[in-house]
Amino acid sequence: METIKLFPALFLSVGLAPDFAAAEEIIVSATRTPRLAAQTGSSVSIITAEEIEARQYNFVADALRDTTGVSIARNSSIGGVASARIRGAGSGQTLVVVDGVVVNDPSAPQGGFNFANLDVVDIDRIEVLRGPQSLVYGADAIGGVISITTNRHAGVSAFAEGGSFGTVRGGANLSLGDDENFSRLTVSGIHTNGFSRAAVGTEDDGFRSIAASLAGGMKLDETWRGQVNARVSDSRAEIDGFPPPDFSLGDADAVENTQDYAVVASLAHDAARADGVFTVSFTAIDRNNVDAGFEIFAATGDRLSADYITDIALSERLSLIAGVEVERFSVDVSGVDESASNGAAFALLEARASDTLTVSGGVRRDEYSNFEGATTARVSAAWQVAPEVVFRGSWGQGFRAPTLFELNFDQFGFIPNPNLSPERANGFDVGVELHPIENARLQTTFFYTRVTDQIDFDFAGSGYFNIDETRSRGLEVEAEWQAAEWFSATAHYSLIDAIDVGTRTQLLRQPKHQGGASVILSPVERLSLAASLIVNGDENDFPTSNDSFTRVDLRGSFALTEQIEIFGRVENIGDKTYQDVSGYAEPGRSAYGGVRVRL
């Protein structure tokens, strides 16, 4: 069996330039080990560092909005709260992983991750893995997994930009060494005067954030390597609220302060027929809201985890991927001061039935200290019938464990419900990837997911409880074409019919239709021009629904020398008025420009 060593995925950069040969691209997230795309049965989209730079994304949320099957809901484009949904699954049903470590917020009511402050400065690659993925990832991976890998490239780079709303943003990266022995320091920051978050507001709501990360890796001998990563960020966002006398959304003298911390240590070994990685990590988040000088909300959450993942070649055509995990998490929020732990083990067999057919299947068991455990399974297949045609299919189970907040919330007369059951999901997808002409790719996928025991909140007085079920089904289409060295185009469309089965209503903040397109031109040497289109359909929201919107952005860059590049962009050039979240404003036409240096 053709194998790919585990080290490149965890210690080296896997940020590839666009490659239209399906057999050559590498996928890491599907099995937590590197595999060729043509041997992967899961539906995966990849965003490379080159694409992030060319499209001038500021935050990960910007990149995800331009990705098949992903919906973004945020109460302002800068700061605030930004949540990601995959195929209609809620933010708490979407697992987020950075360098192999889960970063979902244990103190959030549903345990989701806030993308609002996650900058793209040191990101090398984003993989979006769609469909239930609890076999290898455990809880919260019902809609899928967003896996982020940070940069490992040697070199020195820096950028600075400024523009509308008094915005100033910058960052720098210093990386030394080579692929086996390296050290890296990255810093980034943003400051903006902002605009009113409340659509009816009149005063600007500013935002500032600073982040730093430090990483180092070393080859200990011919078979062992070690790595340590640390990350810290601090942000301050001015927010609107619900002031008297009518307590509706409007201007407020309120601020949200957030600090994030993460420390990760990994030790990997490489044997003739087996690779393995042992990882220990600690993540924490501390948030507090202050209104008119008084603290009105505070939350802290932390997660301590350890896992071991191994990839064993049992024969030329059969491999075993297995792992064990232990985790302890705690929260202190709104009167809930609790902790819990869980342990898990999984095994996945992968077989190359032929040179063109790869099948896999496995099972996982999770045990929790504070409620019933869960068993999940998954099977998938990839069949490359020709160099330009790959069929894929998968069926999997997922679950979301009740958060400590949901199990114990007892404020304002609501009753705790320690008997909450995990949300459970079954889903499948089938698709085909075609390369109809040279340097072109077309991929279509049909999916279906059903979730039972969905956790909801009863505002009438009973608090959190398990409801019946939700269902999501739809079609995803994505295409890309490198027509010439000076012209490329991409497009994607998602039909996501996600409903509450009991009420037959569309799930909140999930458009049924969404998509986008972009073109990049290089009419002369060193000049790049691009345009992108974002289309978002009508959304069911509270208290009112959100209308559909279409947004067009323009951007360009020019390389003054091999080391210095200037760039600029105009966002929402049509000055459209729209809302991602009911009652919260998004910016109108805005412009930014800057310079980037590489040494």
Coordinates of C-alpha atoms in Angstrom, one line a residue, residues 28-588:
V28 CA -5.0 15.5 6.2
S29 CA -8.3 16.1 8.0
A30 CA -10.3 13.1 6.8
T31 CA -8.4 10.6 8.9
R32 CA -6.0 12.9 10.9
T33 CA -3.2 11.4 8.8
P34 CA -2.1 12.5 5.3
R35 CA -3.8 10.7 2.4
L36 CA -4.0 11.4 -1.4
A37 CA -7.2 13.1 -2.3
A38 CA -8.0 10.4 -4.8
Q39 CA -8.0 7.9 -1.9
T40 CA -10.3 10.0 0.3
G41 CA -14.0 9.2 0.4
S42 CA -14.9 12.3 2.4
S43 CA -16.0 15.6 0.9
V44 CA -13.2 18.2 1.6
S45 CA -12.4 21.7 0.4
I46 CA -9.0 23.2 0.7
I47 CA -7.9 26.9 1.1
T48 CA -4.2 27.5 0.7
A49 CA -2.0 30.3 1.9
E50 CA -1.6 31.4 -1.7
E51 CA -5.4 31.8 -2.1
I52 CA -5.7 33.6 1.3
E53 CA -3.1 36.2 0.1
A54 CA -4.5 36.5 -3.4
R55 CA -8.0 37.1 -2.2
Q56 CA -6.9 39.4 0.7
Y57 CA -8.9 37.7 3.4
N58 CA -8.4 39.3 6.8
F59 CA -10.0 36.7 9.0
V60 CA -10.7 33.0 8.7
A61 CA -14.4 33.8 8.6
D62 CA -13.9 35.7 5.3
A63 CA -12.2 32.6 3.8
L64 CA -14.9 30.2 5.1
R65 CA -17.7 32.4 3.6
D66 CA -16.2 31.7 0.2
T67 CA -16.2 27.9 0.8
T68 CA -18.7 25.3 -0.4
G69 CA -21.3 24.2 2.2
V70 CA -20.2 26.7 4.8
S71 CA -22.5 29.5 6.1
I72 CA -21.2 32.4 8.3
A73 CA -23.4 34.4 10.7
R74 CA -21.7 37.4 12.4
N75 CA -23.0 40.5 14.1
S76 CA -20.6 42.8 12.4
S77 CA -17.7 42.2 10.0
I78 CA -15.0 43.2 12.5
G79 CA -15.0 41.8 16.1
G80 CA -18.2 40.7 17.7
V81 CA -19.3 37.1 17.2
A82 CA -18.9 35.0 14.0
S83 CA -20.1 31.5 13.8
A84 CA -19.7 28.9 11.1
R85 CA -22.2 26.3 10.0
I86 CA -21.5 23.3 7.8
R87 CA -24.4 21.9 5.8
G88 CA -26.9 23.5 8.2
A89 CA -25.4 22.2 11.4
G90 CA -25.1 24.7 14.2
S91 CA -21.9 26.3 15.4
G92 CA -21.8 23.9 18.3
Q93 CA -22.1 21.0 15.9
T94 CA -19.0 22.2 13.9
L95 CA -15.6 21.2 15.3
V96 CA -12.7 23.6 14.9
V97 CA -9.1 22.3 15.1
V98 CA -5.9 24.3 14.9
D99 CA -2.7 22.3 14.4
G100 CA -4.5 19.2 15.5
V101 CA -5.9 20.7 18.7
V102 CA -9.6 21.3 19.3
V103 CA -10.3 25.0 20.1
N104 CA -14.0 25.1 20.5
D105 CA -15.0 27.2 23.5
P106 CA -16.2 25.1 26.4
S107 CA -17.7 28.1 28.1
A108 CA -20.0 29.0 25.1
P109 CA -23.6 27.9 25.7
Q110 CA -23.4 25.3 22.8
G111 CA -19.6 25.0 22.8
G112 CA -19.0 26.7 19.4
F113 CA -16.0 28.6 18.2
N114 CA -16.0 32.4 17.6
F115 CA -14.2 33.1 14.3
A116 CA -14.5 36.9 14.7
N117 CA -11.0 37.4 16.0
L118 CA -9.1 34.6 14.2
D119 CA -6.6 36.4 11.9
V120 CA -5.1 34.6 8.8
V121 CA -1.6 36.1 9.3
D122 CA 0.2 32.8 10.2
I123 CA -2.2 30.3 8.5
D124 CA -0.8 28.0 5.9
R125 CA -3.9 25.9 5.0
I126 CA -7.5 25.4 5.9
E127 CA -9.3 22.1 5.2
V128 CA -13.1 22.0 5.5
L129 CA -14.3 18.4 6.0
R130 CA -18.0 18.0 5.5
G131 CA -20.4 15.5 7.0
P132 CA -20.5 13.7 10.4
Q133 CA -16.9 13.0 11.5
S134 CA -17.2 11.7 15.1
L135 CA -15.3 8.5 14.3
V136 CA -11.9 10.2 14.4
Y137 CA -12.8 13.5 16.1
G138 CA -15.4 12.7 18.7
A139 CA -18.0 15.1 20.0
D140 CA -19.3 18.2 18.1
A141 CA -18.3 17.0 14.6
I142 CA -21.9 16.6 13.3
G143 CA -21.8 19.1 10.5
G144 CA -18.1 18.6 9.9
V145 CA -14.6 19.8 10.9
I146 CA -12.7 23.0 10.1
S147 CA -9.0 22.1 10.3
I148 CA -6.4 24.9 10.3
T149 CA -2.6 24.4 9.9
T150 CA -0.3 27.3 10.7
N151 CA 2.8 28.3 8.7
R152 CA 6.1 26.5 8.8
H153 CA 7.9 28.2 5.9
A154 CA 11.3 29.7 6.7
G155 CA 11.7 33.4 6.0
V156 CA 10.8 36.9 7.1
S157 CA 7.6 38.7 6.1
A158 CA 5.5 41.6 7.2
F159 CA 2.6 43.7 6.0
A160 CA 0.6 46.8 7.0
E161 CA -2.7 48.1 5.7
G162 CA -5.2 50.8 6.4
G163 CA -8.5 52.1 5.2
S164 CA -12.2 52.7 5.9
F165 CA -13.5 53.2 9.4
G166 CA -10.1 54.3 10.6
T167 CA -8.8 50.7 10.3
V168 CA -5.2 49.9 10.7
R169 CA -4.0 46.3 10.5
G170 CA -0.5 44.7 10.4
G171 CA 1.6 41.6 11.1
A172 CA 5.0 40.1 10.9
N173 CA 6.4 36.6 10.8
L174 CA 10.0 35.4 11.5
S175 CA 10.8 31.8 10.7
L176 CA 14.2 30.3 11.0
G177 CA 15.6 26.8 10.2
D178 CA 14.4 24.1 7.9
D179 CA 11.6 21.5 7.8
E180 CA 13.2 19.4 10.5
N181 CA 14.5 22.1 12.9
F182 CA 12.7 25.4 13.0
S183 CA 11.5 28.3 15.2
R184 CA 8.8 30.8 14.3
L185 CA 7.4 34.0 15.8
T186 CA 4.3 35.7 14.5
V187 CA 2.6 38.8 15.7
S188 CA -0.5 40.6 14.3
G189 CA -2.9 43.3 15.3
I190 CA -5.9 45.4 14.2
H191 CA -7.4 48.6 15.3
T192 CA -10.6 50.2 13.9
N193 CA -13.0 52.9 14.9
G194 CA -15.7 50.7 13.4
F195 CA -19.3 51.5 12.7
S196 CA -22.5 51.0 14.7
R197 CA -23.1 47.3 15.2
A198 CA -26.8 47.9 15.8
A199 CA -28.5 48.7 12.5
V200 CA -30.5 51.4 14.2
G201 CA -27.5 52.8 16.1
T202 CA -25.7 56.1 15.5
E203 CA -22.4 55.7 17.4
D204 CA -19.4 53.8 16.1
D205 CA -18.3 50.6 17.8
G206 CA -14.6 50.2 17.7
F207 CA -12.5 47.1 17.9
R208 CA -8.8 46.3 18.6
S209 CA -7.0 43.0 18.8
I210 CA -3.4 41.8 19.2
A211 CA -2.2 38.2 18.8
A212 CA 1.2 36.4 19.0
S213 CA 2.3 32.8 18.4
L214 CA 5.6 31.0 19.0
A215 CA 6.5 27.6 17.6
G216 CA 9.6 25.4 17.6
G217 CA 10.4 22.0 16.3
M218 CA 13.5 19.7 16.5
K219 CA 14.6 16.4 15.0
L220 CA 15.7 14.4 18.1
D221 CA 17.1 11.5 16.1
E222 CA 16.3 9.5 12.9
T223 CA 12.9 8.4 14.2
W224 CA 11.8 11.0 16.8
R225 CA 10.8 14.7 16.5
G226 CA 9.3 17.2 18.9
Q227 CA 7.4 20.4 18.6
V228 CA 5.9 23.1 20.9
N229 CA 3.4 25.8 19.9
A230 CA 2.0 28.6 22.0
R231 CA -0.6 31.2 21.1
V232 CA -2.1 34.2 22.9
S233 CA -4.6 36.8 21.8
D234 CA -6.3 39.8 23.5
S235 CA -9.2 41.8 22.1
R236 CA -11.5 44.6 23.1
A237 CA -14.8 45.1 21.2
E238 CA -17.3 47.9 21.7
I239 CA -20.7 46.3 21.5
D240 CA -24.3 47.5 21.4
G241 CA -27.0 46.1 23.7
F242 CA -30.6 46.4 24.8
P243 CA -30.8 49.6 26.9
P244 CA -33.9 50.9 28.6
P245 CA -36.6 52.1 28.3
D246 CA -37.7 49.7 25.6
F247 CA -34.8 47.2 25.9
S248 CA -34.5 46.7 22.1
L249 CA -31.2 46.5 20.3
G250 CA -29.5 49.9 20.1
D251 CA -26.5 52.0 21.1
A252 CA -25.0 51.0 24.5
D253 CA -21.8 51.9 26.4
A254 CA -20.7 48.3 26.5
V255 CA -17.4 46.5 25.9
E256 CA -16.5 42.8 25.5
N257 CA -12.9 41.8 26.5
T258 CA -11.6 38.4 25.4
Q259 CA -8.3 36.6 26.1
D260 CA -7.4 33.3 24.4
Y261 CA -4.5 31.0 25.3
A262 CA -3.2 27.8 23.8
V263 CA -0.1 25.7 24.5
V264 CA 0.6 22.4 22.5
A265 CA 3.4 19.9 22.8
S266 CA 3.9 17.0 20.3
L267 CA 6.3 14.1 20.1
A268 CA 6.2 12.1 16.9
H269 CA 8.0 8.9 15.9
D270 CA 8.5 7.3 12.5
A271 CA 9.1 3.6 12.2
A272 CA 9.4 1.4 9.1
R273 CA 5.7 0.4 9.1
A274 CA 4.2 2.7 11.7
D275 CA 4.0 6.4 12.5
G276 CA 2.6 7.9 15.7
V277 CA 2.1 11.3 17.4
F278 CA 1.6 11.9 21.0
T279 CA 0.1 15.4 21.8
V280 CA -0.7 17.3 25.0
S281 CA -2.6 20.6 24.8
F282 CA -4.1 23.2 27.0
T283 CA -6.5 25.9 25.8
A284 CA -8.3 28.6 27.7
I285 CA -10.6 31.5 27.1
D286 CA -11.6 34.4 29.4
R287 CA -14.4 36.8 28.5
N288 CA -16.1 39.6 30.3
N289 CA -18.6 42.3 29.3
V290 CA -18.7 45.7 30.9
D291 CA -21.6 48.1 30.5
A292 CA -21.3 51.7 31.9
G293 CA -18.4 50.6 34.1
F294 CA -20.2 47.6 35.6
E295 CA -19.4 43.9 34.7
I296 CA -22.6 42.4 33.4
F297 CA -21.2 39.0 32.2
A298 CA -18.1 36.9 32.7
A299 CA -17.1 33.5 31.4
T300 CA -14.0 31.3 31.5
G301 CA -13.4 27.9 30.0
D302 CA -10.5 25.7 29.6
R303 CA -9.6 22.3 28.1
L304 CA -6.7 20.0 29.0
S305 CA -6.3 17.0 26.6
A306 CA -3.9 14.3 25.6
D307 CA -4.0 11.9 22.6
Y308 CA -2.0 9.4 20.7
I309 CA -2.7 8.7 17.0
T310 CA -0.9 6.0 15.1
D311 CA -0.9 4.9 11.4
I312 CA 0.2 1.3 10.9
A313 CA 0.8 -0.4 7.6
L314 CA -0.5 -3.9 8.2
S315 CA 0.3 -4.9 4.6
E316 CA 0.9 -3.3 1.2
R317 CA -2.8 -2.7 0.8
L318 CA -4.2 -2.5 4.4
S319 CA -3.5 0.1 7.1
L320 CA -4.9 0.7 10.6
I321 CA -5.4 4.2 12.0
A322 CA -6.0 4.1 15.7
G323 CA -6.1 6.6 18.6
V324 CA -6.8 7.1 22.3
E325 CA -7.8 10.4 23.9
V326 CA -8.4 11.8 27.4
E327 CA -9.8 15.2 28.1
R328 CA -10.8 17.4 31.0
F329 CA -12.7 20.6 30.6
S330 CA -14.2 23.2 33.0
V331 CA -16.3 26.3 32.8
D332 CA -17.3 29.2 35.1
V333 CA -20.1 31.2 33.5
S334 CA -23.5 32.6 34.6
G335 CA -23.6 30.7 37.9
V336 CA -22.3 27.5 36.3
D337 CA -19.0 26.4 37.8
E338 CA -18.5 22.8 36.7
S339 CA -15.9 20.4 35.2
A340 CA -16.1 17.0 33.5
S341 CA -13.8 14.6 31.7
N342 CA -14.0 12.0 29.0
G343 CA -12.0 9.3 27.4
A344 CA -12.2 7.8 23.9
A345 CA -10.7 5.2 21.6
F346 CA -11.1 4.6 17.9
A347 CA -9.9 2.3 15.2
L348 CA -10.2 2.8 11.4
L349 CA -9.2 0.2 8.8
E350 CA -8.3 1.4 5.3
A351 CA -7.9 -1.0 2.4
R352 CA -6.7 -0.4 -1.2
A353 CA -9.0 -3.0 -2.8
S354 CA -7.3 -2.2 -6.1
D355 CA -5.0 0.5 -7.6
T356 CA -8.1 2.7 -8.1
L357 CA -10.5 1.8 -5.2
T358 CA -9.9 2.7 -1.5
V359 CA -12.4 1.7 1.2
S360 CA -12.4 2.4 4.9
G361 CA -14.4 1.8 8.0
G362 CA -14.2 2.1 11.7
V363 CA -15.8 2.5 15.1
R364 CA -15.3 4.8 18.2
R365 CA -16.4 4.8 21.8
D366 CA -16.6 7.9 24.0
E367 CA -17.2 7.8 27.8
Y368 CA -18.1 10.8 29.8
S369 CA -17.9 11.4 33.6
N370 CA -21.2 13.3 33.8
F371 CA -23.6 11.6 31.3
E372 CA -24.0 8.6 29.0
G373 CA -21.4 7.7 26.5
A374 CA -21.6 7.3 22.7
T375 CA -20.6 4.8 20.0
T376 CA -20.1 6.1 16.5
A377 CA -19.0 4.5 13.2
R378 CA -18.1 5.6 9.7
V379 CA -17.4 4.0 6.3
S380 CA -16.2 5.7 3.1
A381 CA -15.0 4.8 -0.4
A382 CA -13.1 6.6 -3.2
W383 CA -13.0 5.1 -6.7
Q384 CA -10.7 6.7 -9.3
V385 CA -12.2 5.2 -12.4
A386 CA -9.9 7.3 -14.6
P387 CA -7.2 9.9 -14.0
E388 CA -9.8 12.6 -14.5
V389 CA -12.7 11.0 -12.7
V390 CA -13.1 10.2 -9.0
F391 CA -16.3 8.9 -7.3
R392 CA -16.7 9.4 -3.6
G393 CA -19.2 8.3 -1.0
S394 CA -19.4 8.1 2.8
W395 CA -21.8 7.3 5.6
G396 CA -21.1 8.4 9.2
Q397 CA -22.4 9.1 12.6
G398 CA -21.9 12.1 14.8
F399 CA -22.8 13.3 18.2
R400 CA -22.7 16.5 20.3
A401 CA -22.3 16.1 24.0
P402 CA -24.4 18.5 26.1
T403 CA -22.2 21.3 27.3
L404 CA -21.6 22.0 31.0
F405 CA -23.6 25.2 30.5
E406 CA -26.6 23.3 29.1
L407 CA -26.5 20.6 31.8
N408 CA -26.3 23.0 34.7
F409 CA -27.9 26.4 33.7
D410 CA -30.1 27.6 36.6
Q411 CA -30.3 31.3 36.3
F412 CA -33.5 33.5 36.1
G413 CA -35.7 30.7 37.4
F414 CA -34.7 28.1 34.7
I415 CA -34.3 24.5 35.9
P416 CA -31.0 22.5 35.3
N417 CA -31.4 19.3 33.2
P418 CA -28.7 16.8 34.1
N419 CA -30.6 14.2 32.1
L420 CA -29.9 15.7 28.7
S421 CA -28.9 13.2 26.1
P422 CA -26.2 13.7 23.4
E423 CA -27.4 14.9 20.0
R424 CA -26.9 12.1 17.5
A425 CA -26.6 12.3 13.8
N426 CA -26.6 9.9 10.8
G427 CA -25.5 11.2 7.4
F428 CA -24.2 10.3 4.0
D429 CA -22.9 11.9 0.9
V430 CA -22.1 10.8 -2.7
G431 CA -20.3 12.8 -5.3
V432 CA -18.1 12.9 -8.3
E433 CA -15.0 14.9 -9.2
L434 CA -14.3 15.5 -12.8
H435 CA -11.4 17.0 -14.7
P436 CA -13.1 17.5 -18.1
I437 CA -10.3 19.5 -19.6
E438 CA -6.7 20.3 -18.7
N439 CA -6.4 22.5 -15.6
A440 CA -10.1 22.4 -14.8
R441 CA -12.0 20.7 -12.0
L442 CA -15.8 20.2 -11.4
Q443 CA -17.1 18.5 -8.2
T444 CA -20.7 17.8 -7.3
T445 CA -21.9 16.2 -4.0
F446 CA -25.4 15.2 -2.7
F447 CA -25.7 15.0 1.1
Y448 CA -28.3 14.0 3.7
T449 CA -28.0 14.3 7.5
R450 CA -30.5 13.7 10.2
V451 CA -30.0 14.7 13.8
T452 CA -32.1 13.3 16.7
D453 CA -32.3 14.6 20.3
Q454 CA -31.4 18.1 19.2
I455 CA -30.9 20.3 22.3
D456 CA -33.1 23.4 22.4
F457 CA -34.0 26.1 24.9
D458 CA -37.5 26.7 26.3
F459 CA -37.9 30.4 27.1
A460 CA -41.3 29.6 28.8
G461 CA -39.4 28.3 31.9
S462 CA -38.1 24.7 31.5
G463 CA -34.7 25.6 30.2
Y464 CA -32.7 23.2 28.0
F465 CA -34.3 20.0 26.7
N466 CA -34.0 17.4 23.9
I467 CA -36.4 18.0 21.0
D468 CA -37.3 15.7 18.2
E469 CA -35.0 16.0 15.2
T470 CA -33.7 18.1 12.4
R471 CA -32.9 17.2 8.8
S472 CA -30.5 18.7 6.3
R473 CA -30.1 17.7 2.7
G474 CA -28.8 19.4 -0.4
L475 CA -26.4 19.7 -3.3
E476 CA -22.9 21.2 -3.5
V477 CA -21.2 22.2 -6.7
E478 CA -17.7 23.7 -7.0
A479 CA -15.6 24.4 -10.1
E480 CA -12.2 25.9 -10.8
W481 CA -10.4 26.6 -14.1
Q482 CA -6.9 27.8 -14.8
A483 CA -7.5 28.9 -18.4
A484 CA -4.1 30.4 -18.9
E485 CA -1.2 31.6 -16.8
W486 CA -2.8 35.0 -16.6
F487 CA -6.5 33.9 -16.0
S488 CA -8.2 31.7 -13.5
A489 CA -11.8 31.4 -12.2
T490 CA -13.6 29.6 -9.4
A491 CA -17.3 29.2 -8.5
H492 CA -19.3 27.3 -5.9
Y493 CA -23.0 26.8 -5.1
S494 CA -24.7 25.1 -2.2
L495 CA -28.4 24.1 -1.9
I496 CA -28.9 23.4 1.8
D497 CA -32.5 22.5 2.8
A498 CA -32.1 22.4 6.6
I499 CA -35.4 22.1 8.6
D500 CA -36.8 21.4 12.0
V501 CA -38.7 18.2 11.2
G502 CA -41.4 18.9 13.8
T503 CA -42.3 22.4 12.6
R504 CA -41.1 22.1 9.0
T505 CA -39.4 25.5 9.3
Q506 CA -35.9 26.4 7.9
L507 CA -33.3 26.4 10.6
L508 CA -32.2 29.8 11.9
R509 CA -29.5 31.7 10.0
Q510 CA -29.1 29.0 7.4
P511 CA -29.8 30.2 3.8
K512 CA -31.3 27.6 1.5
H513 CA -29.2 29.0 -1.4
Q514 CA -25.7 30.4 -1.2
G515 CA -22.7 30.6 -3.5
G516 CA -19.9 32.7 -4.9
A517 CA -17.5 33.2 -7.8
S518 CA -14.2 34.9 -8.4
V519 CA -11.8 35.6 -11.3
I520 CA -8.1 36.5 -11.2
L521 CA -6.4 38.3 -14.0
S522 CA -2.7 39.0 -14.5
P523 CA -2.7 41.1 -17.7
V524 CA 0.9 42.2 -17.3
E525 CA 3.9 40.8 -15.3
R526 CA 3.7 41.5 -11.6
L527 CA 0.1 42.8 -11.7
S528 CA -2.9 40.9 -10.4
L529 CA -6.5 42.0 -10.6
A530 CA -9.5 40.1 -9.1
A531 CA -13.2 40.3 -8.6
S532 CA -15.4 38.2 -6.3
L533 CA -19.1 37.6 -5.9
I534 CA -20.9 36.5 -2.8
V535 CA -24.6 35.4 -3.0
N536 CA -26.6 34.7 0.2
G537 CA -30.2 33.6 0.1
D538 CA -33.1 34.5 2.5
E539 CA -32.6 33.4 6.1
N540 CA -35.0 32.6 8.9
D541 CA -33.8 34.6 11.9
F542 CA -35.1 36.1 15.2
P543 CA -36.9 38.4 15.6
T544 CA -37.1 39.0 11.9
S545 CA -35.9 37.1 8.8
N546 CA -32.9 38.4 6.8
D547 CA -33.3 39.2 3.1
S548 CA -31.0 37.8 0.5
F549 CA -28.0 39.8 -0.6
T550 CA -25.4 39.9 -3.3
R551 CA -22.0 41.5 -2.7
V552 CA -19.1 42.2 -5.1
D553 CA -15.5 42.9 -4.1
L554 CA -12.6 44.1 -6.2
R555 CA -8.9 43.8 -5.4
G556 CA -5.5 44.1 -6.9
S557 CA -1.8 43.9 -6.2
F558 CA 1.4 44.9 -7.9
A559 CA 4.9 43.6 -7.1
L560 CA 7.3 46.6 -7.0
T561 CA 10.2 44.2 -6.6
E562 CA 10.7 40.5 -5.7
Q563 CA 10.5 41.5 -2.0
I564 CA 7.9 44.4 -2.0
E565 CA 4.3 44.3 -3.1
I566 CA 1.5 46.9 -2.8
F567 CA -2.1 45.8 -2.7
G568 CA -5.6 47.3 -2.3
R569 CA -9.3 46.2 -2.4
V570 CA -12.8 47.7 -2.4
E571 CA -15.4 45.6 -0.5
N572 CA -19.1 45.8 -1.2
I573 CA -18.5 48.0 -4.2
G574 CA -22.2 48.2 -4.8
D575 CA -22.7 49.7 -1.3
K576 CA -25.4 47.1 -0.5
T577 CA -27.3 47.2 2.8
Y578 CA -27.6 43.7 4.3
Q579 CA -27.6 41.8 7.6
D580 CA -26.0 38.5 8.6
V581 CA -27.8 38.5 11.9
S582 CA -31.1 40.2 12.4
G583 CA -30.7 43.8 13.8
Y584 CA -26.9 44.0 13.2
A585 CA -25.4 46.1 10.5
E586 CA -22.7 45.2 8.0
P587 CA -20.4 47.8 6.4
G588 CA -21.3 49.5 3.2

